[in-house]
Amino acid sequence: MKKNFFIFIIAVLVLGSCSKDFLEPKPTNAVPDDEVFNTVDNVETVMNGTWSYMFEEFFSYAVPGYKSIHLTSDAMGSDIAVTQSYGLRDSYGFTEMVDNTKNRVTAFWTILYKVIDNCNNIIAKIDNATGDDAKKQRIKGQAYALRAHCYLTLASYYQFNRTGTEKAVPIYLEPTTATSVGKPKSTIGDVYKQVIADLEKALPLLKDYQRNPSQKWKIDGNVANGLLARAYLYNHQWTQAITASVAARSGYSLMSGDDYNKGFSDLNNVEWIWGHGQTPNQSNASYNFHFLDVSTPASYYQSFMCDPYFQNFFDSADVRFRLFDWDTLPDQEGYLRYKKFRFRDATALVGDLVLMRSAEMYLIEAEAYTRNGNNGKGAEALNVLRAARNATTYKGGGNLLDTILVERRKELWGEGFALSDIIRTGGTVVRKPFLSYTGEDSIINVRRADGTFLQVAGQGHLTLKQPDGKAFTPYSNYYLFAIPISEVQNNPNLNN
């Protein structure tokens, strides 16, 4: 690990401007450490700047910060039919994320490890800063949790967890310097252990912290428990996942049907536990909506269309079913739109980004109970969510676990879980052509705005097989993200 790759930042610093939620200048390492970390207010500025870098840094229009990892995850799943017009086509086709020379591959790795290094600096140095002890503890807890979040993201995309012994990614727990030596890959089991250890350290440090409701980007006890619930679920620790998921959703009710149809772009949604807010002056991360928003005219890409078969998972009375319609616009004609995401402000092209919801916690609880052999409790948790969506309740029959995994696809569509769920469960991408029973194009009668109907050929998935021409299979290496060529070349210990 040479310094020319790990250009780790000591976050955005404008000393004396710590009252801002986010800091406008780009990250810099120009301020000496003794000044950066000498007061707790300065350390909080480091934390704020680290968060801002994570979400607001553009590597390209196709990589608008951390949430572009979620875009990529969903583009590589089963339920989003990415158009060939703009953006994420190569990820969707499984040719990009296996290529360690690609910009997106390097960007994701850089974002995650830069944030990890900043968290390492905060954890190592905040105890010596002057200032309020309670504030120190809170910031340290947030640093542990954010570091855990980054390692959990790495664990989710860079290796399968079949035995726990598979080599995954390096673990760094101390600040890097010009003389730092690159570390070898740790096992996937050790990465999960580190995630859980960090979150267990974070929770007592955050137990008395009450954040401002308008600052849902700040990590509190609910967020830390939600991350812990994910980590336990992904690491097959079912009992602990149940406890953490219940704690995470405490105080966060499920939204109404009407709220579900408002566009998933407002931090004030009662169900959002964690999210990244946007304003007209701080809106780089809103660029993610240009991919997701397929109904706002000003949305530029509108590339995340829906697999037509996905609609069949929903009851017609389900509030989520209202979001489907067929597109009649040129170049998008015949695609099924799922209008879950829309800019909160269509004029300013601004929208808040969701990171964690209480609905996910019910799904974690349902899955963990079921995998632990308690189908009754699993169905109960599932039906709380289904009742809130006005969907038919589960009354037995079929495979409950499969039902829950499908419910995750329905509920969390577009929120970044598609590929990570396939990787963690040993599942597979499922894509098939949208054809009639005769094997010809399916013809759709589409109602236009003027009330007339138009017959169009329905559009579905354009990539139906792996790049090697074979069918998608469980545990395919095409699902895993590559480690960038710069890290491979500059870290001689990587594969030791």
Tab-separated table of C-alpha atoms in Angstrom:
chain	number	residue	atom	x	y	z
A	1	MET	CA	0.000	0.000	0.000
A	2	LYS	CA	1.943	2.994	-1.240
A	3	LYS	CA	0.907	6.513	-0.420
A	4	ASN	CA	0.174	7.273	-4.077
A	5	PHE	CA	-2.946	5.085	-3.815
A	6	PHE	CA	-4.110	5.610	-0.259
A	7	ILE	CA	-4.383	9.393	-0.485
A	8	PHE	CA	-6.380	9.448	2.713
A	9	ILE	CA	-7.931	12.697	3.761
A	10	ILE	CA	-8.157	14.535	7.017
A	11	ALA	CA	-11.584	15.729	5.857
A	12	VAL	CA	-12.975	19.142	5.116
A	13	LEU	CA	-11.592	21.685	7.516
A	14	VAL	CA	-12.448	25.334	7.863
A	15	LEU	CA	-11.665	25.898	11.510
A	16	GLY	CA	-14.287	27.945	13.278
A	17	SER	CA	-17.159	26.953	10.950
A	18	CYS	CA	-18.236	23.862	12.882
A	19	SER	CA	-21.845	24.970	13.225
A	20	LYS	CA	-22.524	23.981	9.616
A	21	ASP	CA	-24.140	20.591	9.070
A	22	PHE	CA	-21.917	20.053	6.042
A	23	LEU	CA	-18.846	21.911	4.932
A	24	GLU	CA	-18.582	23.309	1.472
A	25	PRO	CA	-14.862	23.141	0.579
A	26	LYS	CA	-13.446	19.870	-0.702
A	27	PRO	CA	-11.453	17.623	1.645
A	28	THR	CA	-7.844	18.582	2.222
A	29	ASN	CA	-4.862	17.308	4.167
A	30	ALA	CA	-3.230	20.730	4.285
A	31	VAL	CA	-3.930	21.396	7.980
A	32	PRO	CA	-1.433	19.872	10.469
A	33	ASP	CA	-2.744	17.059	12.683
A	34	ASP	CA	-2.124	18.938	15.922
A	35	GLU	CA	-4.482	21.684	14.729
A	36	VAL	CA	-7.032	19.369	13.144
A	37	PHE	CA	-7.550	17.256	16.231
A	38	ASN	CA	-6.765	19.692	19.059
A	39	THR	CA	-10.413	20.445	19.962
A	40	VAL	CA	-13.556	18.363	19.927
A	41	ASP	CA	-15.239	20.950	17.694
A	42	ASN	CA	-12.494	20.523	15.112
A	43	VAL	CA	-12.851	16.755	15.270
A	44	GLU	CA	-16.573	17.129	14.647
A	45	THR	CA	-15.676	19.175	11.584
A	46	VAL	CA	-13.582	16.236	10.422
A	47	MET	CA	-16.568	13.925	10.913
A	48	ASN	CA	-18.919	16.276	9.062
A	49	GLY	CA	-16.455	16.668	6.221
A	50	THR	CA	-15.911	12.938	5.970
A	51	TRP	CA	-19.644	12.381	5.606
A	52	SER	CA	-19.906	15.155	3.036
A	53	TYR	CA	-17.021	13.679	1.026
A	54	MET	CA	-18.604	10.231	1.117
A	55	PHE	CA	-21.878	11.357	-0.418
A	56	GLU	CA	-21.106	14.543	-2.323
A	57	GLU	CA	-17.812	13.724	-4.071
A	58	PHE	CA	-18.223	13.223	-7.817
A	59	PHE	CA	-15.863	10.821	-9.546
A	60	SER	CA	-17.922	11.215	-12.704
A	61	TYR	CA	-21.559	11.775	-13.584
A	62	ALA	CA	-21.913	8.007	-13.450
A	63	VAL	CA	-20.402	7.849	-9.947
A	64	PRO	CA	-22.105	10.534	-7.826
A	65	GLY	CA	-20.739	9.532	-4.429
A	66	TYR	CA	-21.439	6.585	-2.151
A	67	LYS	CA	-25.036	6.032	-3.259
A	68	SER	CA	-23.789	5.071	-6.710
A	69	ILE	CA	-22.724	1.794	-5.081
A	70	HIS	CA	-26.417	1.176	-4.449
A	71	LEU	CA	-27.278	2.098	-8.031
A	72	THR	CA	-24.756	-0.452	-9.239
A	73	SER	CA	-26.079	-3.128	-6.887
A	74	ASP	CA	-29.612	-2.719	-8.190
A	75	ALA	CA	-28.531	-2.505	-11.841
A	76	MET	CA	-26.859	-5.901	-11.397
A	77	GLY	CA	-29.965	-7.520	-9.924
A	78	SER	CA	-33.061	-9.166	-11.354
A	79	ASP	CA	-35.761	-6.526	-11.144
A	80	ILE	CA	-34.386	-3.434	-12.881
A	81	ALA	CA	-34.164	-3.394	-16.670
A	82	VAL	CA	-31.530	-0.767	-17.397
A	83	THR	CA	-32.049	1.003	-20.700
A	84	GLN	CA	-29.150	1.172	-23.132
A	85	SER	CA	-29.388	4.952	-23.460
A	86	TYR	CA	-27.387	6.163	-20.467
A	87	GLY	CA	-25.342	5.079	-17.499
A	88	LEU	CA	-24.687	1.762	-15.752
A	89	ARG	CA	-25.051	-0.276	-18.936
A	90	ASP	CA	-21.755	-2.066	-18.366
A	91	SER	CA	-22.529	-2.780	-14.725
A	92	TYR	CA	-25.939	-4.095	-15.759
A	93	GLY	CA	-24.203	-6.300	-18.334
A	94	PHE	CA	-21.689	-7.633	-15.750
A	95	THR	CA	-18.642	-6.483	-17.710
A	96	GLU	CA	-17.653	-3.460	-15.615
A	97	MET	CA	-17.328	-4.459	-11.967
A	98	VAL	CA	-15.108	-7.455	-12.768
A	99	ASP	CA	-12.669	-5.172	-14.641
A	100	ASN	CA	-10.156	-3.743	-12.171
A	101	THR	CA	-9.145	-0.945	-14.542
A	102	LYS	CA	-12.575	0.712	-14.590
A	103	ASN	CA	-13.224	4.097	-12.983
A	104	ARG	CA	-16.257	2.869	-11.040
A	105	VAL	CA	-14.223	0.016	-9.514
A	106	THR	CA	-11.533	2.439	-8.334
A	107	ALA	CA	-14.051	5.027	-7.137
A	108	PHE	CA	-15.937	2.654	-4.846
A	109	TRP	CA	-12.750	1.340	-3.249
A	110	THR	CA	-11.388	4.864	-2.808
A	111	ILE	CA	-14.560	6.217	-1.200
A	112	LEU	CA	-14.779	3.399	1.322
A	113	TYR	CA	-11.130	3.314	2.353
A	114	LYS	CA	-10.765	7.089	2.546
A	115	VAL	CA	-13.723	7.221	4.909
A	116	ILE	CA	-12.274	4.314	6.914
A	117	ASP	CA	-8.973	6.149	7.287
A	118	ASN	CA	-10.674	9.321	8.468
A	119	CYS	CA	-12.615	7.291	11.027
A	120	ASN	CA	-9.360	5.673	12.139
A	121	ASN	CA	-7.875	9.138	12.705
A	122	ILE	CA	-10.882	10.255	14.724
A	123	ILE	CA	-10.897	7.121	16.876
A	124	ALA	CA	-7.159	7.322	17.533
A	125	LYS	CA	-6.961	11.032	18.309
A	126	ILE	CA	-10.210	12.316	19.776
A	127	ASP	CA	-9.433	11.289	23.358
A	128	ASN	CA	-6.601	13.846	23.426
A	129	ALA	CA	-8.748	16.706	22.108
A	130	THR	CA	-9.955	19.413	24.458
A	131	GLY	CA	-13.662	19.963	24.920
A	132	ASP	CA	-16.869	18.397	26.160
A	133	ASP	CA	-16.423	14.726	27.128
A	134	ALA	CA	-19.980	13.743	26.169
A	135	LYS	CA	-19.459	15.200	22.710
A	136	LYS	CA	-16.175	13.293	22.410
A	137	GLN	CA	-17.920	10.037	23.225
A	138	ARG	CA	-20.691	10.691	20.729
A	139	ILE	CA	-18.285	11.522	17.878
A	140	LYS	CA	-16.129	8.499	18.680
A	141	GLY	CA	-19.225	6.294	18.609
A	142	GLN	CA	-20.218	7.733	15.251
A	143	ALA	CA	-16.723	7.077	13.892
A	144	TYR	CA	-16.852	3.444	15.015
A	145	ALA	CA	-20.280	3.032	13.401
A	146	LEU	CA	-19.295	4.724	10.144
A	147	ARG	CA	-16.166	2.589	9.905
A	148	ALA	CA	-18.335	-0.472	10.498
A	149	HIS	CA	-20.718	0.664	7.759
A	150	CYS	CA	-17.852	0.898	5.266
A	151	TYR	CA	-16.496	-2.534	6.146
A	152	LEU	CA	-20.021	-3.964	5.979
A	153	THR	CA	-20.331	-2.521	2.464
A	154	LEU	CA	-17.009	-4.098	1.498
A	155	ALA	CA	-18.102	-7.444	2.949
A	156	SER	CA	-21.351	-7.234	0.993
A	157	TYR	CA	-19.818	-6.900	-2.475
A	158	TYR	CA	-16.276	-8.232	-2.495
A	159	GLN	CA	-16.685	-11.837	-1.338
A	160	PHE	CA	-19.168	-14.617	-0.655
A	161	ASN	CA	-19.630	-15.813	2.929
A	162	ARG	CA	-19.941	-19.577	2.493
A	163	THR	CA	-17.519	-20.811	5.146
A	164	GLY	CA	-16.210	-17.560	6.643
A	165	THR	CA	-12.688	-18.414	5.488
A	166	GLU	CA	-12.824	-16.830	2.025
A	167	LYS	CA	-10.297	-14.034	1.563
A	168	ALA	CA	-12.072	-10.703	1.166
A	169	VAL	CA	-10.485	-7.279	1.761
A	170	PRO	CA	-7.771	-5.740	3.982
A	171	ILE	CA	-8.712	-4.412	7.420
A	172	TYR	CA	-7.074	-1.152	8.584
A	173	LEU	CA	-7.731	0.023	12.147
A	174	GLU	CA	-5.045	2.691	12.502
A	175	PRO	CA	-4.371	5.917	10.579
A	176	THR	CA	-2.172	5.469	7.533
A	177	THR	CA	1.000	7.458	6.932
A	178	ALA	CA	3.554	7.773	4.159
A	179	THR	CA	5.355	4.763	5.607
A	180	SER	CA	2.309	2.554	6.107
A	181	VAL	CA	2.605	-0.974	4.787
A	182	GLY	CA	-0.257	-2.515	2.851
A	183	LYS	CA	-2.124	-5.290	4.610
A	184	PRO	CA	-3.201	-8.631	3.164
A	185	LYS	CA	-6.826	-9.563	2.619
A	186	SER	CA	-8.631	-10.684	5.753
A	187	THR	CA	-11.188	-13.458	5.653
A	188	ILE	CA	-14.822	-12.546	5.180
A	189	GLY	CA	-15.475	-13.933	8.645
A	190	ASP	CA	-12.918	-11.567	10.174
A	191	VAL	CA	-14.392	-8.608	8.301
A	192	TYR	CA	-17.816	-9.348	9.805
A	193	LYS	CA	-16.258	-9.779	13.255
A	194	GLN	CA	-14.673	-6.340	12.898
A	195	VAL	CA	-17.963	-4.776	11.794
A	196	ILE	CA	-19.780	-6.240	14.783
A	197	ALA	CA	-16.990	-5.302	17.207
A	198	ASP	CA	-17.056	-1.681	15.996
A	199	LEU	CA	-20.822	-1.448	16.373
A	200	GLU	CA	-20.743	-3.000	19.821
A	201	LYS	CA	-18.253	-0.286	20.805
A	202	ALA	CA	-20.391	2.406	19.197
A	203	LEU	CA	-23.673	1.601	20.954
A	204	PRO	CA	-22.722	2.536	24.553
A	205	LEU	CA	-21.053	5.718	23.281
A	206	LEU	CA	-24.289	6.739	21.522
A	207	LYS	CA	-26.838	5.649	24.146
A	208	ASP	CA	-27.519	9.161	25.479
A	209	TYR	CA	-27.350	10.955	22.137
A	210	GLN	CA	-30.582	12.538	20.911
A	211	ARG	CA	-30.103	13.933	17.438
A	212	ASN	CA	-32.138	16.708	15.877
A	213	PRO	CA	-34.934	15.083	13.793
A	214	SER	CA	-33.836	17.164	10.809
A	215	GLN	CA	-30.341	15.644	10.971
A	216	LYS	CA	-31.061	12.039	10.087
A	217	TRP	CA	-27.641	11.767	8.487
A	218	LYS	CA	-26.073	11.763	11.957
A	219	ILE	CA	-25.554	8.283	13.378
A	220	ASP	CA	-27.442	7.579	16.601
A	221	GLY	CA	-28.301	4.421	18.535
A	222	ASN	CA	-31.095	3.440	16.141
A	223	VAL	CA	-28.762	3.642	13.156
A	224	ALA	CA	-26.040	1.688	14.956
A	225	ASN	CA	-28.559	-1.015	15.884
A	226	GLY	CA	-29.796	-1.110	12.294
A	227	LEU	CA	-26.258	-1.628	11.015
A	228	LEU	CA	-25.778	-4.303	13.655
A	229	ALA	CA	-28.998	-6.021	12.536
A	230	ARG	CA	-27.686	-6.106	8.962
A	231	ALA	CA	-24.300	-7.421	10.061
A	232	TYR	CA	-25.794	-10.170	12.220
A	233	LEU	CA	-28.192	-11.203	9.450
A	234	TYR	CA	-25.482	-11.244	6.793
A	235	ASN	CA	-23.214	-13.245	9.151
A	236	HIS	CA	-25.936	-15.800	9.977
A	237	GLN	CA	-26.364	-14.761	13.629
A	238	TRP	CA	-30.127	-14.961	13.683
A	239	THR	CA	-30.993	-14.376	17.343
A	240	GLN	CA	-28.804	-11.293	17.566
A	241	ALA	CA	-30.238	-9.964	14.292
A	242	ILE	CA	-33.755	-10.125	15.737
A	243	THR	CA	-32.807	-8.185	18.874
A	244	ALA	CA	-30.925	-5.501	16.956
A	245	SER	CA	-33.650	-5.034	14.322
A	246	VAL	CA	-36.340	-4.504	16.968
A	247	ALA	CA	-34.127	-1.945	18.742
A	248	ALA	CA	-33.350	-0.155	15.469
A	249	ARG	CA	-36.977	0.438	14.507
A	250	SER	CA	-38.012	1.643	17.965
A	251	GLY	CA	-39.751	4.999	17.498
A	252	TYR	CA	-40.052	4.645	13.712
A	253	SER	CA	-43.504	3.639	12.518
A	254	LEU	CA	-44.291	2.331	9.050
A	255	MET	CA	-45.412	4.995	6.605
A	256	SER	CA	-48.911	5.309	5.182
A	257	GLY	CA	-49.797	4.195	1.676
A	258	ASP	CA	-50.041	7.775	0.528
A	259	ASP	CA	-46.553	8.521	1.851
A	260	TYR	CA	-45.201	5.515	-0.037
A	261	ASN	CA	-46.317	7.171	-3.244
A	262	LYS	CA	-44.659	10.548	-2.596
A	263	GLY	CA	-41.370	9.753	-4.273
A	264	PHE	CA	-38.954	8.435	-1.640
A	265	SER	CA	-37.015	11.674	-1.514
A	266	ASP	CA	-37.928	13.341	1.790
A	267	LEU	CA	-35.912	12.956	4.980
A	268	ASN	CA	-39.035	13.759	7.016
A	269	ASN	CA	-40.652	10.439	6.142
A	270	VAL	CA	-41.624	8.821	9.467
A	271	GLU	CA	-40.130	5.488	8.405
A	272	TRP	CA	-36.647	6.751	7.564
A	273	ILE	CA	-34.154	5.896	10.300
A	274	TRP	CA	-31.120	7.139	8.375
A	275	GLY	CA	-30.790	9.313	5.300
A	276	HIS	CA	-28.700	11.934	3.551
A	277	GLY	CA	-30.384	15.325	3.222
A	278	GLN	CA	-30.079	17.631	0.239
A	279	THR	CA	-30.605	21.342	-0.365
A	280	PRO	CA	-30.299	23.394	-3.555
A	281	ASN	CA	-26.842	24.471	-2.347
A	282	GLN	CA	-25.752	20.950	-1.431
A	283	SER	CA	-27.191	18.624	-4.005
A	284	ASN	CA	-24.444	16.611	-5.699
A	285	ALA	CA	-25.835	13.380	-4.257
A	286	SER	CA	-29.244	14.208	-5.747
A	287	TYR	CA	-27.741	13.287	-9.101
A	288	ASN	CA	-28.558	9.683	-8.201
A	289	PHE	CA	-32.202	10.524	-8.923
A	290	HIS	CA	-31.392	11.124	-12.582
A	291	PHE	CA	-31.044	7.337	-12.863
A	292	LEU	CA	-33.910	6.398	-10.528
A	293	ASP	CA	-36.564	8.970	-11.414
A	294	VAL	CA	-38.288	7.738	-14.573
A	295	SER	CA	-41.258	10.095	-14.525
A	296	THR	CA	-40.012	13.640	-13.860
A	297	PRO	CA	-39.491	15.272	-17.288
A	298	ALA	CA	-36.306	17.046	-16.190
A	299	SER	CA	-34.727	13.801	-14.997
A	300	TYR	CA	-31.868	13.239	-17.416
A	301	TYR	CA	-31.138	9.500	-17.641
A	302	GLN	CA	-34.378	7.778	-16.553
A	303	SER	CA	-32.532	4.498	-17.045
A	304	PHE	CA	-33.884	2.370	-14.185
A	305	MET	CA	-36.916	0.791	-15.777
A	306	CYS	CA	-38.616	-2.267	-14.360
A	307	ASP	CA	-38.544	-5.927	-15.340
A	308	PRO	CA	-42.156	-6.449	-16.497
A	309	TYR	CA	-42.405	-9.705	-14.546
A	310	PHE	CA	-41.681	-7.846	-11.297
A	311	GLN	CA	-45.186	-6.376	-11.359
A	312	ASN	CA	-46.635	-9.883	-10.937
A	313	PHE	CA	-45.351	-10.078	-7.361
A	314	PHE	CA	-47.854	-7.412	-6.236
A	315	ASP	CA	-51.564	-7.629	-5.405
A	316	SER	CA	-53.641	-5.031	-7.205
A	317	ALA	CA	-54.735	-3.623	-3.815
A	318	ASP	CA	-51.132	-3.190	-2.664
A	319	VAL	CA	-50.254	0.517	-2.339
A	320	ARG	CA	-47.006	-0.222	-4.164
A	321	PHE	CA	-48.912	-1.479	-7.209
A	322	ARG	CA	-50.034	2.088	-7.961
A	323	LEU	CA	-46.468	2.963	-8.907
A	324	PHE	CA	-46.453	0.900	-12.107
A	325	ASP	CA	-47.272	2.205	-15.568
A	326	TRP	CA	-46.048	1.733	-19.123
A	327	ASP	CA	-43.918	4.415	-20.738
A	328	THR	CA	-44.921	5.948	-24.080
A	329	LEU	CA	-42.036	8.427	-24.425
A	330	PRO	CA	-39.685	8.128	-27.415
A	331	ASP	CA	-36.670	5.847	-26.723
A	332	GLN	CA	-38.468	4.510	-23.630
A	333	GLU	CA	-41.622	3.322	-25.299
A	334	GLY	CA	-42.865	0.013	-23.955
A	335	TYR	CA	-40.792	-0.039	-20.777
A	336	LEU	CA	-42.565	-0.674	-17.494
A	337	ARG	CA	-41.939	2.219	-15.115
A	338	TYR	CA	-41.893	1.764	-11.345
A	339	LYS	CA	-42.241	5.333	-10.136
A	340	LYS	CA	-40.974	4.838	-6.600
A	341	PHE	CA	-38.324	7.572	-6.715
A	342	ARG	CA	-38.986	11.151	-7.730
A	343	PHE	CA	-37.110	14.384	-7.091
A	344	ARG	CA	-38.502	16.113	-4.013
A	345	ASP	CA	-38.075	19.430	-5.807
A	346	ALA	CA	-38.457	18.854	-9.539
A	347	THR	CA	-37.417	22.436	-10.322
A	348	ALA	CA	-34.191	22.425	-8.333
A	349	LEU	CA	-33.661	18.688	-9.053
A	350	VAL	CA	-33.106	17.935	-5.379
A	351	GLY	CA	-34.022	14.829	-3.415
A	352	ASP	CA	-32.954	13.307	-0.089
A	353	LEU	CA	-31.409	9.838	-0.165
A	354	VAL	CA	-32.698	6.987	1.987
A	355	LEU	CA	-30.180	4.780	3.818
A	356	MET	CA	-32.256	2.821	6.337
A	357	ARG	CA	-35.964	2.333	7.033
A	358	SER	CA	-38.043	0.564	9.651
A	359	ALA	CA	-39.526	-1.621	6.875
A	360	GLU	CA	-36.092	-3.177	6.357
A	361	MET	CA	-35.902	-3.939	10.066
A	362	TYR	CA	-39.212	-5.840	9.946
A	363	LEU	CA	-37.852	-7.815	7.004
A	364	ILE	CA	-34.627	-8.607	8.875
A	365	GLU	CA	-36.680	-9.739	11.864
A	366	ALA	CA	-38.900	-11.909	9.650
A	367	GLU	CA	-35.964	-13.517	7.858
A	368	ALA	CA	-33.950	-14.128	11.029
A	369	TYR	CA	-36.884	-15.742	12.840
A	370	THR	CA	-37.568	-17.982	9.850
A	371	ARG	CA	-33.948	-19.027	9.381
A	372	ASN	CA	-33.858	-19.747	13.135
A	373	GLY	CA	-36.775	-22.150	12.791
A	374	ASN	CA	-39.596	-19.962	14.122
A	375	ASN	CA	-41.913	-19.605	11.145
A	376	GLY	CA	-44.737	-18.274	13.293
A	377	LYS	CA	-42.765	-15.241	14.429
A	378	GLY	CA	-41.291	-14.843	10.957
A	379	ALA	CA	-44.730	-14.685	9.376
A	380	GLU	CA	-45.919	-12.300	12.080
A	381	ALA	CA	-43.161	-9.786	11.338
A	382	LEU	CA	-43.729	-10.148	7.594
A	383	ASN	CA	-47.449	-9.526	7.977
A	384	VAL	CA	-46.938	-6.311	9.962
A	385	LEU	CA	-45.236	-4.898	6.875
A	386	ARG	CA	-47.725	-6.394	4.431
A	387	ALA	CA	-50.658	-4.981	6.364
A	388	ALA	CA	-49.095	-1.511	6.190
A	389	ARG	CA	-48.856	-1.883	2.403
A	390	ASN	CA	-52.442	-3.206	2.125
A	391	ALA	CA	-51.034	-6.434	0.683
A	392	THR	CA	-52.472	-9.905	1.230
A	393	THR	CA	-51.206	-11.339	4.495
A	394	TYR	CA	-49.185	-14.526	4.511
A	395	LYS	CA	-51.315	-17.416	5.786
A	396	GLY	CA	-49.006	-20.320	5.143
A	397	GLY	CA	-48.250	-22.381	2.088
A	398	GLY	CA	-45.196	-22.266	-0.080
A	399	ASN	CA	-41.768	-21.538	1.296
A	400	LEU	CA	-41.877	-18.739	3.881
A	401	LEU	CA	-38.198	-17.864	3.492
A	402	ASP	CA	-38.585	-17.486	-0.280
A	403	THR	CA	-41.661	-15.327	0.341
A	404	ILE	CA	-39.683	-13.052	2.660
A	405	LEU	CA	-36.811	-12.723	0.185
A	406	VAL	CA	-39.273	-11.759	-2.543
A	407	GLU	CA	-40.826	-9.239	-0.149
A	408	ARG	CA	-37.381	-7.694	0.298
A	409	ARG	CA	-37.173	-7.290	-3.471
A	410	LYS	CA	-40.618	-5.660	-3.544
A	411	GLU	CA	-40.118	-3.348	-0.589
A	412	LEU	CA	-36.467	-2.355	-1.064
A	413	TRP	CA	-36.437	-1.991	-4.874
A	414	GLY	CA	-34.032	0.778	-5.881
A	415	GLU	CA	-32.484	1.143	-2.404
A	416	GLY	CA	-29.328	-0.835	-3.137
A	417	PHE	CA	-29.975	-4.349	-1.815
A	418	ALA	CA	-30.424	-6.374	-5.022
A	419	LEU	CA	-26.886	-7.639	-5.628
A	420	SER	CA	-25.857	-7.788	-1.969
A	421	ASP	CA	-28.862	-10.022	-1.228
A	422	ILE	CA	-27.916	-12.317	-4.114
A	423	ILE	CA	-24.333	-12.521	-2.848
A	424	ARG	CA	-25.202	-13.128	0.812
A	425	THR	CA	-27.951	-15.708	0.224
A	426	GLY	CA	-26.237	-17.702	-2.510
A	427	GLY	CA	-28.989	-16.659	-4.871
A	428	THR	CA	-28.795	-15.935	-8.553
A	429	VAL	CA	-29.760	-13.234	-10.991
A	430	VAL	CA	-32.974	-14.180	-12.797
A	431	ARG	CA	-33.655	-12.512	-16.141
A	432	LYS	CA	-35.821	-13.772	-18.969
A	433	PRO	CA	-37.105	-12.230	-22.196
A	434	PHE	CA	-40.494	-10.520	-22.087
A	435	LEU	CA	-42.320	-12.525	-24.741
A	436	SER	CA	-45.837	-13.744	-25.402
A	437	TYR	CA	-46.769	-17.414	-25.215
A	438	THR	CA	-46.067	-17.655	-28.947
A	439	GLY	CA	-42.474	-16.555	-28.416
A	440	GLU	CA	-43.044	-13.193	-30.099
A	441	ASP	CA	-42.969	-9.693	-28.584
A	442	SER	CA	-45.541	-9.043	-25.889
A	443	ILE	CA	-47.841	-6.279	-27.111
A	444	ILE	CA	-48.977	-3.803	-24.489
A	445	ASN	CA	-51.982	-1.502	-24.690
A	446	VAL	CA	-50.697	1.730	-23.160
A	447	ARG	CA	-53.019	4.541	-22.130
A	448	ARG	CA	-51.658	7.919	-23.182
A	449	ALA	CA	-52.188	11.233	-21.396
A	450	ASP	CA	-54.954	12.227	-23.808
A	451	GLY	CA	-56.931	9.067	-22.962
A	452	THR	CA	-56.214	7.228	-26.188
A	453	PHE	CA	-54.431	3.893	-26.308
A	454	LEU	CA	-51.246	2.907	-28.064
A	455	GLN	CA	-50.094	-0.629	-28.816
A	456	VAL	CA	-46.366	-1.079	-28.220
A	457	ALA	CA	-43.991	-3.975	-27.862
A	458	GLY	CA	-43.203	-4.463	-24.178
A	459	GLN	CA	-39.542	-3.995	-23.284
A	460	GLY	CA	-37.738	-6.056	-20.668
A	461	HIS	CA	-34.211	-7.165	-19.896
A	462	LEU	CA	-31.627	-6.718	-22.621
A	463	THR	CA	-28.913	-8.754	-20.866
A	464	LEU	CA	-30.070	-12.310	-20.190
A	465	LYS	CA	-26.812	-14.202	-19.662
A	466	GLN	CA	-23.374	-13.771	-18.156
A	467	PRO	CA	-20.662	-12.304	-20.416
A	468	ASP	CA	-19.285	-15.817	-20.955
A	469	GLY	CA	-22.569	-16.791	-22.591
A	470	LYS	CA	-23.624	-19.064	-19.733
A	471	ALA	CA	-26.778	-18.747	-17.651
A	472	PHE	CA	-26.605	-16.828	-14.387
A	473	THR	CA	-25.744	-19.166	-11.510
A	474	PRO	CA	-25.373	-18.938	-7.722
A	475	TYR	CA	-21.945	-17.820	-6.496
A	476	SER	CA	-20.912	-16.517	-9.884
A	477	ASN	CA	-17.691	-14.513	-9.775
A	478	TYR	CA	-19.378	-12.013	-12.092
A	479	TYR	CA	-21.355	-10.826	-9.041
A	480	LEU	CA	-18.289	-9.763	-7.048
A	481	PHE	CA	-16.653	-6.327	-7.286
A	482	ALA	CA	-13.014	-6.324	-8.377
A	483	ILE	CA	-10.245	-4.754	-6.309
A	484	PRO	CA	-8.807	-1.892	-8.422
A	485	ILE	CA	-5.603	-2.354	-10.354
A	486	SER	CA	-3.919	0.468	-8.402
A	487	GLU	CA	-4.354	-1.433	-5.136
A	488	VAL	CA	-3.207	-4.715	-6.710
A	489	GLN	CA	-0.056	-3.039	-8.046
A	490	ASN	CA	0.769	-0.934	-4.984
A	491	ASN	CA	0.007	-3.386	-2.184
A	492	PRO	CA	2.479	-6.278	-2.456
A	493	ASN	CA	0.918	-7.950	0.584
A	494	LEU	CA	-2.619	-8.011	-0.737
A	495	ASN	CA	-2.732	-11.698	-1.610
A	496	ASN	CA	-0.321	-12.973	1.051
